[in-house]
PDB file of C-alpha atoms and ligand atoms in Angstrom:
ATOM      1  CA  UNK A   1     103.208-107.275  38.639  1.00 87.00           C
ATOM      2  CA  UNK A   2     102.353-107.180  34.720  1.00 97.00           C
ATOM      3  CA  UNK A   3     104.709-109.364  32.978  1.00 98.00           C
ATOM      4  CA  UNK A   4     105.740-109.319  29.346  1.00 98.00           C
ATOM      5  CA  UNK A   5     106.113-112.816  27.993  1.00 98.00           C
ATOM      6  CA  UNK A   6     106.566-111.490  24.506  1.00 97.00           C
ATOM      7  CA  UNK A   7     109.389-109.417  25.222  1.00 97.00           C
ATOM      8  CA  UNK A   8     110.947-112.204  27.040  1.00 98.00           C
ATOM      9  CA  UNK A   9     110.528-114.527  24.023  1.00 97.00           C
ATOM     10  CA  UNK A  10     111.899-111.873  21.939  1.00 96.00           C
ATOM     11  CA  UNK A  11     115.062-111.284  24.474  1.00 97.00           C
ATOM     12  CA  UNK A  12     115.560-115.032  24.492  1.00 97.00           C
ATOM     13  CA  UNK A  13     115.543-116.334  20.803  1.00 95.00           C
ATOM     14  CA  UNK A  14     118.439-117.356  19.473  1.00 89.00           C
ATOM     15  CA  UNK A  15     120.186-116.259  22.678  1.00 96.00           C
ATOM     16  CA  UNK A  16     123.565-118.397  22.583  1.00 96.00           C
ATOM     17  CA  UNK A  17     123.527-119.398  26.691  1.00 98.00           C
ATOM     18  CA  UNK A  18     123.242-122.549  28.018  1.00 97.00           C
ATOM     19  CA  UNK A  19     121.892-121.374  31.395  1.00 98.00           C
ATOM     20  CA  UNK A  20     121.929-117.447  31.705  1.00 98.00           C
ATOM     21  CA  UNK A  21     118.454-116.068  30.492  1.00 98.00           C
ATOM     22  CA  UNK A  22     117.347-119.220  29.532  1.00 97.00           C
ATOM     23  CA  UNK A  23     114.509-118.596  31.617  1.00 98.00           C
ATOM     24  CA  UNK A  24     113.521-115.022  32.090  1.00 98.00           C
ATOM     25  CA  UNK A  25     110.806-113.329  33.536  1.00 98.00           C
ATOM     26  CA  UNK A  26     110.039-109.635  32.048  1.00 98.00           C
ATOM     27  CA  UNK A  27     107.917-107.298  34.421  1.00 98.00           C
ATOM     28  CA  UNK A  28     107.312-103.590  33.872  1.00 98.00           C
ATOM     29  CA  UNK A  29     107.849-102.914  37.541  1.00 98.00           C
ATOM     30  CA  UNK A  30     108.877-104.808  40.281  1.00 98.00           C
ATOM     31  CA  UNK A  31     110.315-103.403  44.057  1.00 98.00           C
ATOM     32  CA  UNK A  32     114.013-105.114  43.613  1.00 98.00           C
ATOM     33  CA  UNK A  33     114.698-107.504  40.838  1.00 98.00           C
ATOM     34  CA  UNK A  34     116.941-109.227  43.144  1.00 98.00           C
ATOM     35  CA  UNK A  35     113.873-109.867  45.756  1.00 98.00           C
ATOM     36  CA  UNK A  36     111.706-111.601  42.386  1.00 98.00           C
ATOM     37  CA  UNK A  37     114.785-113.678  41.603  1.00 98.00           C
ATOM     38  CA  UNK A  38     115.126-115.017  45.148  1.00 98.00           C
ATOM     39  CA  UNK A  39     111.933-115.727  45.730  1.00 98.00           C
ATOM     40  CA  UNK A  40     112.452-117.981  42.655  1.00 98.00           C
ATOM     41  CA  UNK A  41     115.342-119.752  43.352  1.00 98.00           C
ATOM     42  CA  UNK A  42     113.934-120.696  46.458  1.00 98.00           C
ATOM     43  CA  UNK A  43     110.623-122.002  44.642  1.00 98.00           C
ATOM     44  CA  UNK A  44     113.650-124.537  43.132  1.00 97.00           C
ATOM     45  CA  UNK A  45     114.452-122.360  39.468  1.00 98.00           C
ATOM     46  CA  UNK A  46     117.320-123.509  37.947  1.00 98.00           C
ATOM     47  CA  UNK A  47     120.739-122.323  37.580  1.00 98.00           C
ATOM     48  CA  UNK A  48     120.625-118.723  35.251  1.00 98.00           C
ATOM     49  CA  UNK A  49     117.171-118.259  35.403  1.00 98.00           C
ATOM     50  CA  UNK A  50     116.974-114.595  35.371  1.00 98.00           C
ATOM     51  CA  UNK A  51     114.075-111.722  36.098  1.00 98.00           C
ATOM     52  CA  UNK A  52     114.238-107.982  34.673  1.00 98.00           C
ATOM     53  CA  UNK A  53     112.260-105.275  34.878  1.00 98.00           C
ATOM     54  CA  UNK A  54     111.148-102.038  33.322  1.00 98.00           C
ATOM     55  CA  UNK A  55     111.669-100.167  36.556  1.00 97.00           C
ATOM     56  CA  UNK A  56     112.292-100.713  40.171  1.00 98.00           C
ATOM     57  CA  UNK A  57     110.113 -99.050  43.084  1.00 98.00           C
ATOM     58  CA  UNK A  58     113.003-100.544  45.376  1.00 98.00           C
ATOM     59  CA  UNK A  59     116.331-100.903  43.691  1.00 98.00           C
ATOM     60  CA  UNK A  60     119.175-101.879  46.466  1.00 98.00           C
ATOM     61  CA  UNK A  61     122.380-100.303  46.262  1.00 97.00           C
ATOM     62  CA  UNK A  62     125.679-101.925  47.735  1.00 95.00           C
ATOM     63  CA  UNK A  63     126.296-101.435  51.374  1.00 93.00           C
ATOM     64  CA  UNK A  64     122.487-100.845  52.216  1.00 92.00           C
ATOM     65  CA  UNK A  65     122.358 -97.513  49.625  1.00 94.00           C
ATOM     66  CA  UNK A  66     119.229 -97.508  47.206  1.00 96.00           C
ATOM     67  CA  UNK A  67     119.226 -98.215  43.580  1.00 96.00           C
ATOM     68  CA  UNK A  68     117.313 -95.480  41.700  1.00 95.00           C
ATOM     69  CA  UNK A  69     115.658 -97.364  38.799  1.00 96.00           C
ATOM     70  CA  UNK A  70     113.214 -94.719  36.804  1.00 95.00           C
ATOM     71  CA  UNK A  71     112.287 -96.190  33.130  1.00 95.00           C
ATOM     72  CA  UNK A  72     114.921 -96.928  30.630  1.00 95.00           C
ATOM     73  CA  UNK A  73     117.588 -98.199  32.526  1.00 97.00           C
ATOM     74  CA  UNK A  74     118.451-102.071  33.129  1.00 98.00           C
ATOM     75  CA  UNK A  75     117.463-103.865  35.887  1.00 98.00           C
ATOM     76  CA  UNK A  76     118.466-107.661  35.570  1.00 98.00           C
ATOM     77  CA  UNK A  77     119.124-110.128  38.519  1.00 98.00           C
ATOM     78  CA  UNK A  78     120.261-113.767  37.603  1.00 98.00           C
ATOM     79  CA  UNK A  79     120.072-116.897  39.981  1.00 98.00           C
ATOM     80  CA  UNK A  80     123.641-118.444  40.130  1.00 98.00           C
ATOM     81  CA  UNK A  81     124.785-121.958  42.414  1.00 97.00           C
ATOM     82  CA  UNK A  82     128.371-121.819  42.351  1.00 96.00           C
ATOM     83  CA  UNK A  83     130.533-124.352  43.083  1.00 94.00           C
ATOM     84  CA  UNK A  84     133.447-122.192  44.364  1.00 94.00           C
ATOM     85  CA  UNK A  85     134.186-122.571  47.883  1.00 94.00           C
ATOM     86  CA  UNK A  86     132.499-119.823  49.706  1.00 93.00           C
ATOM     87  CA  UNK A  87     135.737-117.368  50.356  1.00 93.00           C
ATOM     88  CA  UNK A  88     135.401-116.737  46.790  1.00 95.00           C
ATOM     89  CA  UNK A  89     131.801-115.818  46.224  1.00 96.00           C
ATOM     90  CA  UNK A  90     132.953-112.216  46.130  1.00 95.00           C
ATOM     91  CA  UNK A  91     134.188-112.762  42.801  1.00 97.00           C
ATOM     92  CA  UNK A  92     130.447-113.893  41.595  1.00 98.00           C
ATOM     93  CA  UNK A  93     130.133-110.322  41.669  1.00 98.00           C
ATOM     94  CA  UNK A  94     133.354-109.402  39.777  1.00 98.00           C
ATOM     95  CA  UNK A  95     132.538-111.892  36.932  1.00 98.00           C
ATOM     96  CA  UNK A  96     129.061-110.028  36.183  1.00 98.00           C
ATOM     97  CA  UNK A  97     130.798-106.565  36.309  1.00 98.00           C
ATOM     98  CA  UNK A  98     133.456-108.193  34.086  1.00 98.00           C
ATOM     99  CA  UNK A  99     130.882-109.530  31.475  1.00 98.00           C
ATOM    100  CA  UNK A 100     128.249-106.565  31.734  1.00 98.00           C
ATOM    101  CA  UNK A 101     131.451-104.032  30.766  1.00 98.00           C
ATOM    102  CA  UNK A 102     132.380-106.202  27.980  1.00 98.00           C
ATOM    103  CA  UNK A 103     128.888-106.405  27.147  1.00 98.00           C
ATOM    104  CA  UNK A 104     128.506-102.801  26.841  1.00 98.00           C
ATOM    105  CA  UNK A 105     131.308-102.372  24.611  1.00 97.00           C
ATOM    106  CA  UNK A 106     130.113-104.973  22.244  1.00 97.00           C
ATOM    107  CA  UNK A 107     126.747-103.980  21.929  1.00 96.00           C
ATOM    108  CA  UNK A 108     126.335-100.890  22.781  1.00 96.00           C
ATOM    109  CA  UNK A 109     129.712 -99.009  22.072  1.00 96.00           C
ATOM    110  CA  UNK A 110     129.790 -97.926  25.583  1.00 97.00           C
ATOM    111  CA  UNK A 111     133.639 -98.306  26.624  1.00 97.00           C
ATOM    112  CA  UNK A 112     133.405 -98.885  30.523  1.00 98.00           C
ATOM    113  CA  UNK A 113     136.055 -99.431  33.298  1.00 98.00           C
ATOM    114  CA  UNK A 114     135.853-101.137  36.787  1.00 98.00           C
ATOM    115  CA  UNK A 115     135.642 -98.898  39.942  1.00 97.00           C
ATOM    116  CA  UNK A 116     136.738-101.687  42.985  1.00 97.00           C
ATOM    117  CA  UNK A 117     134.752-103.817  43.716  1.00 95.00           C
ATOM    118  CA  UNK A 118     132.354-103.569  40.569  1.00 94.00           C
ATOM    119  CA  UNK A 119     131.409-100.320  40.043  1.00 97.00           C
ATOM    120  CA  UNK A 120     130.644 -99.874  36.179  1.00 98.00           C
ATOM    121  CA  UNK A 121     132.288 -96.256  35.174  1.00 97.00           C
ATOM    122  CA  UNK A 122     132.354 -94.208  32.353  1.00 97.00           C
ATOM    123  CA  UNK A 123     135.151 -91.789  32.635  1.00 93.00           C
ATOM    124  CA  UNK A 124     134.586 -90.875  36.489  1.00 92.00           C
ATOM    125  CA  UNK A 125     130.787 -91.356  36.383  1.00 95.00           C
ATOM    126  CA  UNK A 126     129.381 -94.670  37.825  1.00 97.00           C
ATOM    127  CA  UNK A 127     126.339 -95.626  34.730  1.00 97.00           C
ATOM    128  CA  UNK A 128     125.994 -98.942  36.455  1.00 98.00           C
ATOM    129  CA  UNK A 129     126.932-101.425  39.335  1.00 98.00           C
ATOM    130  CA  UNK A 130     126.363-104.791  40.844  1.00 98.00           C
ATOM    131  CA  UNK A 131     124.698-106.561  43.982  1.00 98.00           C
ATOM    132  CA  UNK A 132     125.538-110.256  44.545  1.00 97.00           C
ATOM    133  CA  UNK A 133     123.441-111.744  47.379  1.00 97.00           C
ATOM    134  CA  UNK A 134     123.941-114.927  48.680  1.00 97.00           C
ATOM    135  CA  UNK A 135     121.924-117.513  50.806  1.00 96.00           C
ATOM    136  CA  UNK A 136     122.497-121.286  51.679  1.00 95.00           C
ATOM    137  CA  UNK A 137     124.126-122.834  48.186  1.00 95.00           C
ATOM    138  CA  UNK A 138     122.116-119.670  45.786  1.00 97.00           C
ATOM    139  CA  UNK A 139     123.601-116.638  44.723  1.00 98.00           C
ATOM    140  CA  UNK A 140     121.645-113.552  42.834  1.00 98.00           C
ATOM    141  CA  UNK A 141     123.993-111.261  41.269  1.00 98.00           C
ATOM    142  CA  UNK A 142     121.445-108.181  40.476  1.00 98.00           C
ATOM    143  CA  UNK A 143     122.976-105.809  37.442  1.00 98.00           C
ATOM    144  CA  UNK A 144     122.006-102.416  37.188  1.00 98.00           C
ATOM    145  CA  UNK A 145     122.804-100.142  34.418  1.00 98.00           C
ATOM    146  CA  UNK A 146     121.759 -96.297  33.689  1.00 97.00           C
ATOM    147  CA  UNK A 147     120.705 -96.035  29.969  1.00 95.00           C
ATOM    148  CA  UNK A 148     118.655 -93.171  28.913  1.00 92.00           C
ATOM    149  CA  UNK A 149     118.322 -92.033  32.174  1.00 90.00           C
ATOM    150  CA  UNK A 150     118.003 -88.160  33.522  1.00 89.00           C
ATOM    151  CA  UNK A 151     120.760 -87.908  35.877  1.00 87.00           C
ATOM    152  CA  UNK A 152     119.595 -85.018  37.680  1.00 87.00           C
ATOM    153  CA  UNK A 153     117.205 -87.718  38.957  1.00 87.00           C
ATOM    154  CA  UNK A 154     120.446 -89.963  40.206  1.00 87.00           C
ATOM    155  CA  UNK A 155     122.830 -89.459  42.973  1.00 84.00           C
ATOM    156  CA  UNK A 156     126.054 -87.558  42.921  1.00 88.00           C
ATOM    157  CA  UNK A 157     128.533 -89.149  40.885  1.00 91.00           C
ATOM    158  CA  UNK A 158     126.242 -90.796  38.761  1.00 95.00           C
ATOM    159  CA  UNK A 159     126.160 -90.830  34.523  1.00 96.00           C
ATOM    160  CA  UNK A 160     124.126 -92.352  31.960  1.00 97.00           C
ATOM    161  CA  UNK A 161     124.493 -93.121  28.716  1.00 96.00           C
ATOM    162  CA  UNK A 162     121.872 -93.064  25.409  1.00 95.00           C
ATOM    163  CA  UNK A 163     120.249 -96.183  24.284  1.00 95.00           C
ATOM    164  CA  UNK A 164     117.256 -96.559  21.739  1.00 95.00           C
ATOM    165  CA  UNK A 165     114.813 -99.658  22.232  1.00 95.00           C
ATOM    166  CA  UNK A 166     116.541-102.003  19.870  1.00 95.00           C
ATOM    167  CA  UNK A 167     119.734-101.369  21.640  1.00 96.00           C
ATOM    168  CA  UNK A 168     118.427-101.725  25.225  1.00 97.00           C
ATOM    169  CA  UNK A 169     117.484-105.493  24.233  1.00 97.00           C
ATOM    170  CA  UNK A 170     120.889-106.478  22.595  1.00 97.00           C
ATOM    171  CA  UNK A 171     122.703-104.714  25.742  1.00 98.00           C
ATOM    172  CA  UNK A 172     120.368-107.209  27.589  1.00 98.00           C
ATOM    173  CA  UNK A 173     120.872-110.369  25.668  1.00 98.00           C
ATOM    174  CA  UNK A 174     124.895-109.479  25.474  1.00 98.00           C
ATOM    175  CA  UNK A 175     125.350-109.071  29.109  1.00 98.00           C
ATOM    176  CA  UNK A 176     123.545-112.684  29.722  1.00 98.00           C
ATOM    177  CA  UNK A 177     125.730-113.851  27.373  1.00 98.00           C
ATOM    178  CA  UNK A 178     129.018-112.149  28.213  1.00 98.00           C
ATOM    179  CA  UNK A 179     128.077-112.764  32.327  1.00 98.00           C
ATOM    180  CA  UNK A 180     127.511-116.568  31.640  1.00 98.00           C
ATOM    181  CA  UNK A 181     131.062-116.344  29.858  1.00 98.00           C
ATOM    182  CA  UNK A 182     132.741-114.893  32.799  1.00 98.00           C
ATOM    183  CA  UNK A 183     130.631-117.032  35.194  1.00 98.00           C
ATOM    184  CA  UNK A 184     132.226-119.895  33.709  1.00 98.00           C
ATOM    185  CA  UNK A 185     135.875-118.468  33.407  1.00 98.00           C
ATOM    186  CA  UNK A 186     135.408-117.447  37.368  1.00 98.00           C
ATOM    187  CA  UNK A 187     134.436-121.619  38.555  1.00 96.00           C
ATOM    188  CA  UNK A 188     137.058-123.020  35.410  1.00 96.00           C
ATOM    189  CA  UNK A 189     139.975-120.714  36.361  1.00 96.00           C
ATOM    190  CA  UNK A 190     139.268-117.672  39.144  1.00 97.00           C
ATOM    191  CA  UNK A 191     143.135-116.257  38.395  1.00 97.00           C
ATOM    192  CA  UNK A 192     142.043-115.998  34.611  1.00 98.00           C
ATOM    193  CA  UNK A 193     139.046-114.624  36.147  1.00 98.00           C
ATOM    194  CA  UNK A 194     141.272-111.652  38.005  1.00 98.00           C
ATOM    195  CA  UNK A 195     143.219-111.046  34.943  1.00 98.00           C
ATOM    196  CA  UNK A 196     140.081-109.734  33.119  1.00 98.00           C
ATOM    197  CA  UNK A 197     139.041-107.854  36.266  1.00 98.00           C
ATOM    198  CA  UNK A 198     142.952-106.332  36.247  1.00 98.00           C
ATOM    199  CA  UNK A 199     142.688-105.662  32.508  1.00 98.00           C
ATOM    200  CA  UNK A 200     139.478-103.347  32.885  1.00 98.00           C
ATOM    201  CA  UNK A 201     140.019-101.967  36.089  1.00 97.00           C
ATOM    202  CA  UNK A 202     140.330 -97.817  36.789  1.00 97.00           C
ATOM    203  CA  UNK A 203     141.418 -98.494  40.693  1.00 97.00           C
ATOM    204  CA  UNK A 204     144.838-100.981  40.579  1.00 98.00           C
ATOM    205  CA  UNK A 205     147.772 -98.548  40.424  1.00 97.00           C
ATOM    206  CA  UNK A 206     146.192 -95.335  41.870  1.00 97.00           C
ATOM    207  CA  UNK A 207     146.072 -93.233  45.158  1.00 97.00           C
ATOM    208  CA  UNK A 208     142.695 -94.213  46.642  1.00 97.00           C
ATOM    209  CA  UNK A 209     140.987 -93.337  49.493  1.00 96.00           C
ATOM    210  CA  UNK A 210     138.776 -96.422  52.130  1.00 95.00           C
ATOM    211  CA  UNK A 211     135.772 -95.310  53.735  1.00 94.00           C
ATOM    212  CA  UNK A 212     133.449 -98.071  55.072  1.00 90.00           C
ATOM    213  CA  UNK A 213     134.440-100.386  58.066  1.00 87.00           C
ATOM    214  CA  UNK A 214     138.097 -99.231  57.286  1.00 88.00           C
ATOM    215  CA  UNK A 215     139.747 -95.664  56.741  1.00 93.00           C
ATOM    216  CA  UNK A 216     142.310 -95.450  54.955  1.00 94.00           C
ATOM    217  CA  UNK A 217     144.614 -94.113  52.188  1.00 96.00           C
ATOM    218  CA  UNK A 218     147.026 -95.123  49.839  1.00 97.00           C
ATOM    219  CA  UNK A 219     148.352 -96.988  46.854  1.00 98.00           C
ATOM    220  CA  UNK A 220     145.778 -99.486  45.209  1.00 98.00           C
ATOM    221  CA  UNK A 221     148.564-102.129  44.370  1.00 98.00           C
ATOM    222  CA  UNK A 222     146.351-105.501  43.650  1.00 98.00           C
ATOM    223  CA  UNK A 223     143.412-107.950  44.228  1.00 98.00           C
ATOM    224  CA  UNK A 224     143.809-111.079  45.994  1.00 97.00           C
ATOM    225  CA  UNK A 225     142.400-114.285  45.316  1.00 96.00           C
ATOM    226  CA  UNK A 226     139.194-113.650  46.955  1.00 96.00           C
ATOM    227  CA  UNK A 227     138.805-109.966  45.701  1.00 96.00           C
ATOM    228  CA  UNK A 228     140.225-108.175  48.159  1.00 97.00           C
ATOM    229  CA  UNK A 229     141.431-104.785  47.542  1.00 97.00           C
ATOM    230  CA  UNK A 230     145.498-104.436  48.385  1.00 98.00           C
ATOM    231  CA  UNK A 231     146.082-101.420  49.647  1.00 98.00           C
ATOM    232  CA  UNK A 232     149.436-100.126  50.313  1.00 98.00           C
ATOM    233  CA  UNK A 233     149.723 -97.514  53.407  1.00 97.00           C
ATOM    234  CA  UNK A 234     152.009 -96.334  55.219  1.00 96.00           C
ATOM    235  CA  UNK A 235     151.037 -98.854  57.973  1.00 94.00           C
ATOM    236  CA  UNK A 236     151.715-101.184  55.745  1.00 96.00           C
ATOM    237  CA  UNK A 237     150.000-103.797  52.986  1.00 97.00           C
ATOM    238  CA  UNK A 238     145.825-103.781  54.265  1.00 96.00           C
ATOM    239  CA  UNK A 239     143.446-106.023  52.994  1.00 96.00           C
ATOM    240  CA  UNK A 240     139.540-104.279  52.142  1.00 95.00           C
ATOM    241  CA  UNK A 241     137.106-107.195  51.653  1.00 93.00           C
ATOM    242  CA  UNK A 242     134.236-104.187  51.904  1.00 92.00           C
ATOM    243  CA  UNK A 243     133.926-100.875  51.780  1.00 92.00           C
ATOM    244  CA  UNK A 244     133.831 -97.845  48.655  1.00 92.00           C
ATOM    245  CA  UNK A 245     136.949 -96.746  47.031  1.00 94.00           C
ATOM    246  CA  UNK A 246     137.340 -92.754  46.050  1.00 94.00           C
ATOM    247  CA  UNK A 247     140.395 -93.002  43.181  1.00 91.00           C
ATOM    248  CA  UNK A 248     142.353 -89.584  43.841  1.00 83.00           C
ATOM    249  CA  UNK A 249     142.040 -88.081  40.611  1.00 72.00           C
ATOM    250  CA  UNK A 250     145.575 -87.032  40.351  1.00 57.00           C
ATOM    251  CA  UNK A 251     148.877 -89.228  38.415  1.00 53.00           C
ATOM    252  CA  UNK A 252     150.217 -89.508  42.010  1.00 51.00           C
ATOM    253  CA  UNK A 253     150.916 -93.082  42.836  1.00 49.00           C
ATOM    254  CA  UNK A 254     153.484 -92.761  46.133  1.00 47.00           C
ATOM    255  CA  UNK A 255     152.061 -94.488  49.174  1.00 47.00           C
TER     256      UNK A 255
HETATM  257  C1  BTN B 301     125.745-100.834  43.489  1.00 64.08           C
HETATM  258  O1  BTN B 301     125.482-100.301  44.574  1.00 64.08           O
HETATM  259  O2  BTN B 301     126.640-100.420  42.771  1.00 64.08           O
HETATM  260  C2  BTN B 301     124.955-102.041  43.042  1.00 64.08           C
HETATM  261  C3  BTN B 301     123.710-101.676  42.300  1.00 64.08           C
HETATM  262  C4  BTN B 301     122.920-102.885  41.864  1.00 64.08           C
HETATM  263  C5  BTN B 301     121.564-102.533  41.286  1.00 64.08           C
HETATM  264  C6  BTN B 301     120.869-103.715  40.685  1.00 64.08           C
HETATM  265  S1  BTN B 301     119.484-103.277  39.688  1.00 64.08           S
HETATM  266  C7  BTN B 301     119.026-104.941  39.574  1.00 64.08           C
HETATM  267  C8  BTN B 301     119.230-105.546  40.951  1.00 64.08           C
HETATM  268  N1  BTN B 301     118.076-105.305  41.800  1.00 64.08           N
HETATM  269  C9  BTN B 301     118.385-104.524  42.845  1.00 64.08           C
HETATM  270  O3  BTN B 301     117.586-104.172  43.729  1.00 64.08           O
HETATM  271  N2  BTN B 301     119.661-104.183  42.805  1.00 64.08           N
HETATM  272  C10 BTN B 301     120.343-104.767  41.663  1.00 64.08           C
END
């Protein structure tokens, strides 16, 4: 794995964390960030130490699904040891997508919104996503974003957006910044947390569709305290902890 100290160095000065990216590890290409940043936690890094790569030969996907990670997109996985109890380690995942939309705004212009449970969207095209994996007392909560990326080469649904060099390392060093932010919002105050989710979301109010586990259909009405999806059917109020979310792309919003 050739690793770029320099760019690292360059990524890291000046950058206003305490913990996120204050160590970082830059590799042109790696088989799953996620898998480098594990293997370092459990060497004993410390809280926000955080690996990213050029390219992935292995990106992972939510629910098992792969991550297609050519050159120019993001790729950024940071070690996190919350102290939350452990029903609420989904969230880990919500803060990140929280920070790393807020991120893109601020540095890059990029106005994104939050498909459940952290899908990064531009209009109705996903340009980026999150994968929080969690072992023992260590969480990695892997970010990936498509910048400058064909998207012939990406699945259906998926968009990119432009970025030139300079603005693929602020976009980096903002969403360490913005992700520690939201990190520390999520363990001070998880409702304040779920407001911020709330305010940027593109599912709560609409007619959605629940494949995974569950099937079902009906009207997104809230999260719960440990990110659950409300959904209101006909059955009744159900509860998705997992699963993908289609948003019916029409103003209805009966059950
Ligand atoms: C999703 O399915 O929406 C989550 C995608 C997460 C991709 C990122 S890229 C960096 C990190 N390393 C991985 O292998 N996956 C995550």
């Amino acid at each position: 794995m050739r690793e770029y100290p320099d760019l690292a160095a360059a990524i890291t000065a000046a950058l206003p964390t305490r913990r996120f990216g204050r160590a970082l590890r830059v590799y042109d290409r790696v088989a799953s960030t996620n898998d480098v940043a594990r293997d370092l936690a459990d060497a004993g890094a410390a809280e926000g130490t955080a690996v990213l790569a050029l390219e992935q030969t292995r990106g992972r996907g939510r629910r098992g699904r792969a991550w297609i990670s050519p050159r120019g997109g993001i790729y950024l996985s940071v070690v996190t040891k919350p102290s939350l109890p452990q029903e609420q380690w989904a969230l880990i995942g919500y803060a990140v997508a929280v920070g790393a939309a807020v991120a893109a705004e601020s540095a890059a212009g990029v106005r994104m919104r939050l498909k459940w449970p952290n899908d990064l969207m531009v209009d109705d095209g996903k340009v980026g996503g999150i994968l929080a994996e969690a072992w023992g007392t260590i969480a990695v909560a892997g970010i990936g974003m498509n910048a400058n990326v064909a998207t012939e080469t990406l699945g259906p649904g998926a968009a990119s957006f432009p970025l030139d060099d300079a603005g693929w390392v602020s976009l980096v060093r903002a969403i360490l910044c913005e992700a520690e932010r939201h990190y520390d919002v999520l363990q001070s105050d998880p409702r304040h947390l779920l407001d911020a989710w709330r305010a940027r979301s593109m599912t709560l109010g609409r007619r959605v569709i629940v494949t995974g586990a569950v099937e079902a259909e009906g009207l997104a009405e809230d999260v719960a305290e440990d990110g659950a999806l409300l959904v209101r059917t006909d059955a009744g109020l159900l509860r998705v902890l997992a699963g993908d979310v289609t948003v019916r792309n029409t103003a209805d919003t009966r059950r």
